[in-house]
Every structure is written in C-alpha cells, then in structure tokens.
Short mmCIF file of C-alpha atoms and ligand atoms in Angstrom, two decimals:
data_model
loop_
_atom_site.label_atom_id
_atom_site.label_comp_id
_atom_site.label_asym_id
_atom_site.label_seq_id
_atom_site.Cartn_x
_atom_site.Cartn_y
_atom_site.Cartn_z
CA MET C 939 74.48 137.36 82.05
CA SER C 940 73.88 134.85 84.83
CA ALA C 941 76.85 133.17 86.49
CA GLN C 942 77.12 129.46 85.70
CA ALA C 943 76.70 127.12 88.65
CA PRO C 944 79.93 125.19 89.30
CA ILE C 945 79.83 121.52 88.32
CA ARG C 946 79.94 119.58 91.55
CA ARG C 947 81.89 116.38 91.79
CA ILE C 948 80.40 113.13 92.99
CA THR C 949 81.34 112.66 96.65
CA ALA C 950 82.36 109.66 98.71
CA PRO C 951 79.06 109.71 100.69
CA GLN C 952 77.15 109.70 97.37
CA ILE C 953 79.08 106.60 96.28
CA ARG C 954 78.37 105.00 99.66
CA ALA C 955 74.64 105.70 99.25
CA ARG C 956 74.61 103.68 96.01
CA LYS C 957 74.76 100.33 97.87
CA GLY C 958 72.41 97.91 96.16
CA GLY C 959 71.27 100.57 93.67
CA GLU C 960 72.30 101.44 90.12
CA PRO C 961 75.66 99.74 89.43
CA ILE C 962 78.69 101.98 90.06
CA VAL C 963 80.87 102.56 86.99
CA SER C 964 84.58 103.01 87.51
CA LEU C 965 87.87 102.94 85.61
CA THR C 966 91.44 103.79 86.47
CA SER C 967 93.12 106.74 84.86
CA TYR C 968 96.59 108.20 85.20
CA HIS C 969 96.53 110.95 82.61
CA ALA C 970 94.63 114.26 82.26
CA HIS C 971 93.28 113.82 78.73
CA THR C 972 92.11 110.21 78.95
CA ALA C 973 90.63 111.04 82.38
CA ALA C 974 88.57 113.79 80.70
CA ILE C 975 86.93 111.12 78.51
CA VAL C 976 86.43 108.68 81.39
CA ASP C 977 84.95 111.52 83.49
CA LYS C 978 81.84 111.60 81.26
CA TYR C 979 80.93 108.01 82.13
CA ALA C 980 82.50 107.00 85.44
CA ASP C 981 81.16 107.63 88.93
CA PHE C 982 84.66 107.49 90.32
CA ILE C 983 88.09 107.37 88.75
CA LEU C 984 90.89 105.56 90.53
CA VAL C 985 94.45 106.78 90.14
CA GLY C 986 95.63 103.26 90.89
CA ASP C 987 99.16 102.27 91.83
CA SER C 988 98.79 99.83 88.92
CA LEU C 989 100.30 102.80 87.05
CA GLY C 990 103.69 101.46 88.17
CA MET C 991 103.15 98.36 86.01
CA VAL C 992 100.95 99.83 83.27
CA MET C 993 102.68 103.17 82.67
CA HIS C 994 106.17 102.65 84.05
CA GLY C 995 106.92 99.01 83.19
CA MET C 996 107.47 97.81 86.78
CA ASP C 997 106.95 94.11 87.62
CA SER C 998 104.69 94.86 90.58
CA THR C 999 103.24 97.86 92.42
CA ILE C 1000 105.72 97.53 95.30
CA GLY C 1001 108.17 100.10 93.94
CA VAL C 1002 105.66 102.90 93.30
CA PRO C 1003 106.66 106.07 95.19
CA LEU C 1004 104.23 108.49 96.84
CA ASP C 1005 105.40 111.42 94.68
CA LEU C 1006 104.53 109.51 91.50
CA MET C 1007 100.98 108.90 92.77
CA ILE C 1008 100.68 112.59 93.60
CA MET C 1009 101.94 113.64 90.17
CA HIS C 1010 99.44 111.41 88.33
CA GLY C 1011 96.70 112.32 90.84
CA LYS C 1012 97.15 116.02 90.04
CA ALA C 1013 96.94 115.32 86.30
CA VAL C 1014 93.69 113.37 86.68
CA VAL C 1015 92.09 115.98 88.94
CA ARG C 1016 93.08 118.69 86.42
CA GLY C 1017 91.51 116.76 83.54
CA THR C 1018 88.17 116.06 85.24
CA GLN C 1019 85.18 117.89 86.69
CA ARG C 1020 82.53 115.37 87.64
CA ALA C 1021 83.76 112.01 88.92
CA LEU C 1022 85.04 111.38 92.42
CA ILE C 1023 88.83 110.99 92.17
CA VAL C 1024 90.33 108.32 94.41
CA VAL C 1025 94.13 108.06 94.71
CA ASP C 1026 95.86 104.85 95.82
CA MET C 1027 98.20 104.95 98.79
CA PRO C 1028 101.32 103.14 97.61
CA PHE C 1029 103.07 100.31 99.46
CA GLY C 1030 104.97 101.47 102.55
CA THR C 1031 103.09 104.73 103.06
CA TYR C 1032 100.32 103.59 105.44
CA GLU C 1033 100.87 100.14 106.96
CA GLU C 1034 103.15 101.11 109.85
CA SER C 1035 100.70 103.17 111.91
CA PRO C 1036 97.46 105.16 111.63
CA GLN C 1037 99.49 108.34 112.21
CA MET C 1038 101.83 107.59 109.32
CA ALA C 1039 98.83 106.79 107.13
CA PHE C 1040 97.17 110.07 108.10
CA ARG C 1041 100.29 112.12 107.26
CA ASN C 1042 100.60 110.54 103.81
CA ALA C 1043 96.87 110.52 103.03
CA ALA C 1044 96.63 114.19 104.01
CA LYS C 1045 99.60 114.96 101.74
CA ILE C 1046 97.88 113.17 98.85
CA MET C 1047 94.61 115.03 99.45
CA LYS C 1048 96.21 118.47 99.88
CA GLU C 1049 98.53 118.19 96.88
CA THR C 1050 96.15 116.53 94.40
CA ALA C 1051 92.75 117.84 95.61
CA CYS C 1052 91.36 114.31 95.18
CA GLY C 1053 88.23 113.31 97.09
CA ALA C 1054 89.36 110.04 98.70
CA VAL C 1055 92.23 107.59 99.08
CA LYS C 1056 92.35 103.80 98.70
CA LEU C 1057 94.45 101.38 100.69
CA GLU C 1058 94.84 97.60 100.65
CA GLY C 1059 94.07 95.21 103.49
CA GLY C 1060 91.15 93.97 105.56
CA ALA C 1061 90.85 93.56 109.34
CA ARG C 1062 94.51 94.48 109.89
CA MET C 1063 93.84 97.94 108.38
CA ALA C 1064 90.56 98.58 110.22
CA GLU C 1065 92.13 100.75 112.94
CA THR C 1066 93.83 102.90 110.30
CA ILE C 1067 90.64 103.24 108.25
CA ARG C 1068 88.78 104.41 111.36
CA PHE C 1069 91.58 106.87 112.23
CA LEU C 1070 91.53 108.42 108.74
CA SER C 1071 87.73 108.48 108.33
CA GLU C 1072 87.25 110.16 111.71
CA ARG C 1073 89.73 112.84 110.64
CA GLY C 1074 88.14 113.83 107.35
CA ILE C 1075 89.73 111.39 104.91
CA PRO C 1076 87.29 109.18 102.99
CA VAL C 1077 88.81 105.71 102.57
CA MET C 1078 88.07 103.09 99.96
CA ALA C 1079 89.29 99.67 101.13
CA HIS C 1080 90.63 96.85 98.91
CA ILE C 1081 90.49 93.14 99.79
CA GLY C 1082 90.80 89.76 98.07
CA LEU C 1083 93.74 89.78 95.69
CA THR C 1084 95.78 92.69 97.05
CA PRO C 1085 98.64 93.34 94.60
CA GLN C 1086 100.86 95.07 97.19
CA SER C 1087 101.00 91.70 99.00
CA VAL C 1088 102.17 89.84 95.88
CA ASN C 1089 105.27 88.60 97.73
CA THR C 1090 103.35 87.09 100.64
CA MET C 1091 100.56 85.74 98.40
CA GLY C 1092 103.16 84.06 96.14
CA GLY C 1093 101.87 85.73 92.96
CA PHE C 1094 98.76 87.40 91.55
CA LYS C 1095 96.40 84.55 92.48
CA VAL C 1096 92.61 84.35 92.50
CA GLN C 1097 91.47 84.22 96.13
CA GLY C 1098 88.79 82.00 97.68
CA ARG C 1099 89.09 78.95 95.41
CA ASP C 1100 89.18 77.00 98.65
CA GLU C 1101 85.93 77.54 100.58
CA ALA C 1102 87.84 77.25 103.86
CA ALA C 1103 89.29 80.73 103.20
CA TRP C 1104 85.95 82.48 102.65
CA ALA C 1105 85.27 83.32 106.30
CA SER C 1106 88.46 85.36 106.65
CA HIS C 1107 87.69 87.38 103.47
CA ILE C 1108 84.16 88.06 104.73
CA ASP C 1109 85.56 89.07 108.14
CA ASP C 1110 87.92 91.47 106.34
CA ALA C 1111 85.02 93.05 104.45
CA VAL C 1112 82.93 93.48 107.59
CA ALA C 1113 85.90 94.92 109.54
CA VAL C 1114 86.68 97.64 106.96
CA ALA C 1115 83.00 98.53 106.53
CA GLU C 1116 82.52 98.83 110.31
CA ALA C 1117 85.69 100.94 110.51
CA GLY C 1118 84.16 103.54 108.17
CA ALA C 1119 85.34 102.69 104.63
CA PHE C 1120 82.84 104.21 102.17
CA ALA C 1121 83.34 101.50 99.52
CA LEU C 1122 85.29 98.31 99.06
CA VAL C 1123 87.25 97.05 96.05
CA VAL C 1124 87.01 93.26 95.85
CA GLU C 1125 89.68 91.94 93.52
CA GLY C 1126 90.21 88.47 92.06
CA VAL C 1127 87.80 86.38 94.10
CA VAL C 1128 85.46 83.58 93.00
CA GLU C 1129 81.86 84.55 92.24
CA GLU C 1130 80.24 82.87 95.26
CA LEU C 1131 82.63 84.66 97.62
CA ALA C 1132 82.01 88.04 95.89
CA ASP C 1133 78.29 87.42 96.36
CA ARG C 1134 78.70 86.65 100.08
CA ILE C 1135 80.97 89.67 100.67
CA THR C 1136 78.48 91.96 98.92
CA ALA C 1137 75.65 90.59 101.08
CA ALA C 1138 77.70 90.94 104.28
CA VAL C 1139 78.44 94.69 104.11
CA ASP C 1140 76.33 97.85 103.92
CA ILE C 1141 78.87 99.67 101.69
CA PRO C 1142 79.17 99.17 97.92
CA THR C 1143 81.53 96.49 96.67
CA ILE C 1144 83.45 97.33 93.50
CA GLY C 1145 84.55 94.21 91.68
CA ILE C 1146 87.59 93.62 89.50
CA GLY C 1147 87.90 90.06 88.32
CA ALA C 1148 85.29 89.28 90.95
CA SER C 1149 82.20 88.53 88.83
CA LYS C 1150 79.02 90.56 88.45
CA LYS C 1151 77.96 89.93 92.06
CA CYS C 1152 79.29 93.30 93.20
CA ASP C 1153 77.63 96.73 93.45
CA GLY C 1154 79.93 98.15 90.76
CA GLN C 1155 82.90 97.32 88.57
CA ILE C 1156 86.32 98.78 87.92
CA LEU C 1157 88.82 97.99 85.18
CA VAL C 1158 92.26 99.33 84.41
CA LEU C 1159 91.67 101.62 81.41
CA GLU C 1160 94.78 100.49 79.51
CA ASP C 1161 93.76 96.83 80.01
CA MET C 1162 90.33 97.28 78.43
CA LEU C 1163 91.88 99.34 75.62
CA GLY C 1164 94.40 96.62 74.77
CA LEU C 1165 97.31 98.87 75.74
CA ASN C 1166 98.83 96.67 78.41
CA PRO C 1167 100.90 93.71 77.20
CA ARG C 1168 100.09 91.87 80.47
CA VAL C 1169 96.28 91.97 80.52
CA PRO C 1170 94.69 89.71 83.17
CA LYS C 1171 92.59 86.87 81.71
CA PHE C 1172 89.23 88.14 83.04
CA VAL C 1173 89.46 91.50 81.23
CA LYS C 1174 87.17 92.10 78.25
CA ILE C 1175 88.93 94.18 75.59
CA TYR C 1176 86.53 96.95 74.56
CA GLY C 1177 88.89 98.67 72.11
CA ASP C 1178 92.11 97.16 70.79
CA LEU C 1179 94.19 100.33 70.50
CA GLY C 1180 97.60 98.62 70.48
CA PRO C 1181 97.40 97.65 66.77
CA ALA C 1182 95.85 101.06 65.87
CA ILE C 1183 98.79 102.86 67.51
CA GLU C 1184 101.23 100.57 65.74
CA ARG C 1185 99.59 101.30 62.35
CA ALA C 1186 99.78 105.05 63.00
CA VAL C 1187 103.42 104.93 64.13
CA SER C 1188 104.50 102.80 61.18
CA ALA C 1189 102.65 105.09 58.70
CA TYR C 1190 104.41 108.07 60.27
CA ALA C 1191 107.81 106.35 60.09
CA GLU C 1192 107.27 105.58 56.39
CA GLU C 1193 106.33 109.21 55.63
CA VAL C 1194 109.36 110.51 57.48
CA LYS C 1195 111.62 108.12 55.52
CA ASP C 1196 110.01 109.34 52.24
CA ARG C 1197 110.42 112.96 53.37
CA SER C 1198 106.68 113.35 52.68
CA PHE C 1199 105.84 114.64 56.15
CA PRO C 1200 104.38 118.14 56.53
CA THR C 1201 107.00 120.84 57.10
CA PRO C 1202 106.39 124.37 58.39
CA ASP C 1203 106.61 125.59 54.75
CA ASN C 1204 103.58 123.71 53.49
CA VAL C 1205 101.58 123.68 56.74
CA TYR C 1206 101.66 127.27 57.90
CA LYS C 1207 101.07 129.03 54.54
O1 LIG Y 1695 95.87 99.98 91.27
C1 LIG Y 1695 94.80 99.72 90.71
O2 LIG Y 1695 94.58 99.98 89.52
C2 LIG Y 1695 93.77 99.06 91.51
C3 LIG Y 1695 92.61 98.48 90.77
C4 LIG Y 1695 93.05 97.24 90.13
C5 LIG Y 1695 91.44 98.29 91.64
O3 LIG Y 1695 93.90 98.96 92.69
#
C-alpha cells in the first residue's frame, strides 16, 4: 500500500502570486465544522475578530481578547486541510510597538498553527508589518473602513466618498505593500477608490463592501447565510438560514411539548 501524500495548504506566497489573476475566494469562519465546508471552496479563511460581534454579541470588535482569537483559530485549523488560515490580531495586541506585535503574532501562530495574521492600519503600521514579515510572520493588511477604529471614525462608515481623501488611502495601500504585506483587505470604500488602490499595489486586494474592482472578495460567513441580525447593506444573502433554524427549533419545541420526541427506548432498539 502506498503512503498518501499529505494535502498541502495554500500558502501566503501563493496568495500573493495571484495578483491580477484568477479572483481569490475568501470567507470568514470561526468554527471547525463550518470551516470544513468553506475549506472546499475558499483560497483563504479568515478567523476575523468580527467573531466578537457575530458570535459573541459584542457591539464592536474592540473588546475581543487574544485568547478568544486563539481558541477560534485552533478550531478552524483543526477543521480544515487546504485553505490558508489567517487569524486577526485583535485591538490592543499590536499597535504599541513592532516588538509587542511580534510577541502576540508569534503566540497566535504557535498556538493555532495558522499560516498568517491580519492587522488593521495603513502607513502607521508599515514598520510593524516589515518587522513581522522579516521575522517569518506573513501579514495581511487591512485598510479603508477599519472596524477597530470605529471610535475615531465615528461609526462604521464607507470611506472615500470625498475624493479629497483618496490619496491618503492609496498611500496607505502602497506603504503596507512596500513593507511586505502579502495581501490587503480593502473594506468599505467606493468603487473608484478600490480600483485605484488595486492598480497602485503589486499585492492582491481583497474587497469587502469595496466593489468588484479588487483581486478577490471576502464576506463574513454568517452575514451571507442570514445568521447575523446586523448584516451590512452591501452583503448578498446566499442562504437565509435564520428562518430555517427557527423552523427547526420550533418543530423540536412542539415535539418536546407533545412528548413525541425520540427517547432511548425507541431509538436504540
Ligand atoms: O474581522 C473580520 O471578519 C474582517 C473581515 C470583515 C475582513 O476583518
């Protein structure tokens, strides 16, 4: 019997090499079993800090602790074999200094066995991105609408409606690409700006609410499945699972009330 070759995961350099090529498919996932389904179709899976809002009912991502990201990161790595797994660095774990960012990114990578981390911010994070990349940590950057800055942005607002702001977003994109980021999430920007950012950098841009002018797309899985009560307006619902879950739960509740549910006596005969 011949030994089976191990399935190799997609790597950060492979994602980087997809600039301008076949569009990159990505979704978030926080859970081993749904990640196993996503793994068949996605090039990379993001364990996003959006899990604070989507899974844990928080109002923003600000309160998400590092240990929670590591716990969900481990689950997603366990459930998958093929996709690159990227884990978000939560607010307060990387901004202070490149050294602090390295300590926390290394902890995420050692404990979850993910293949890359993501952090938010443009030019101001370039030094940190360079520090991490030069020390063996692939970094995905994230610019435009950066949810961890919700308090300074004054809400979750589309960026670049005013053309005067475009230059600073493009400068951010160029700075993180030059610093060594292997890909760049561009969130909540107008189409023309997404187009210009994509043209300005030699790494793939991954859009979310940023039009089709990017090299790939990412959505929050629960948003596109109709499982998040606060779905952003730009999200297309591909499967409305909320009502299906409600139907199943109410059918179950009725059966329990009727005492018609299966019991060990009639199931295990
Ligand atoms: O946390 C997250 O899910 C993200 C995506 C929205 C890109 O950062």
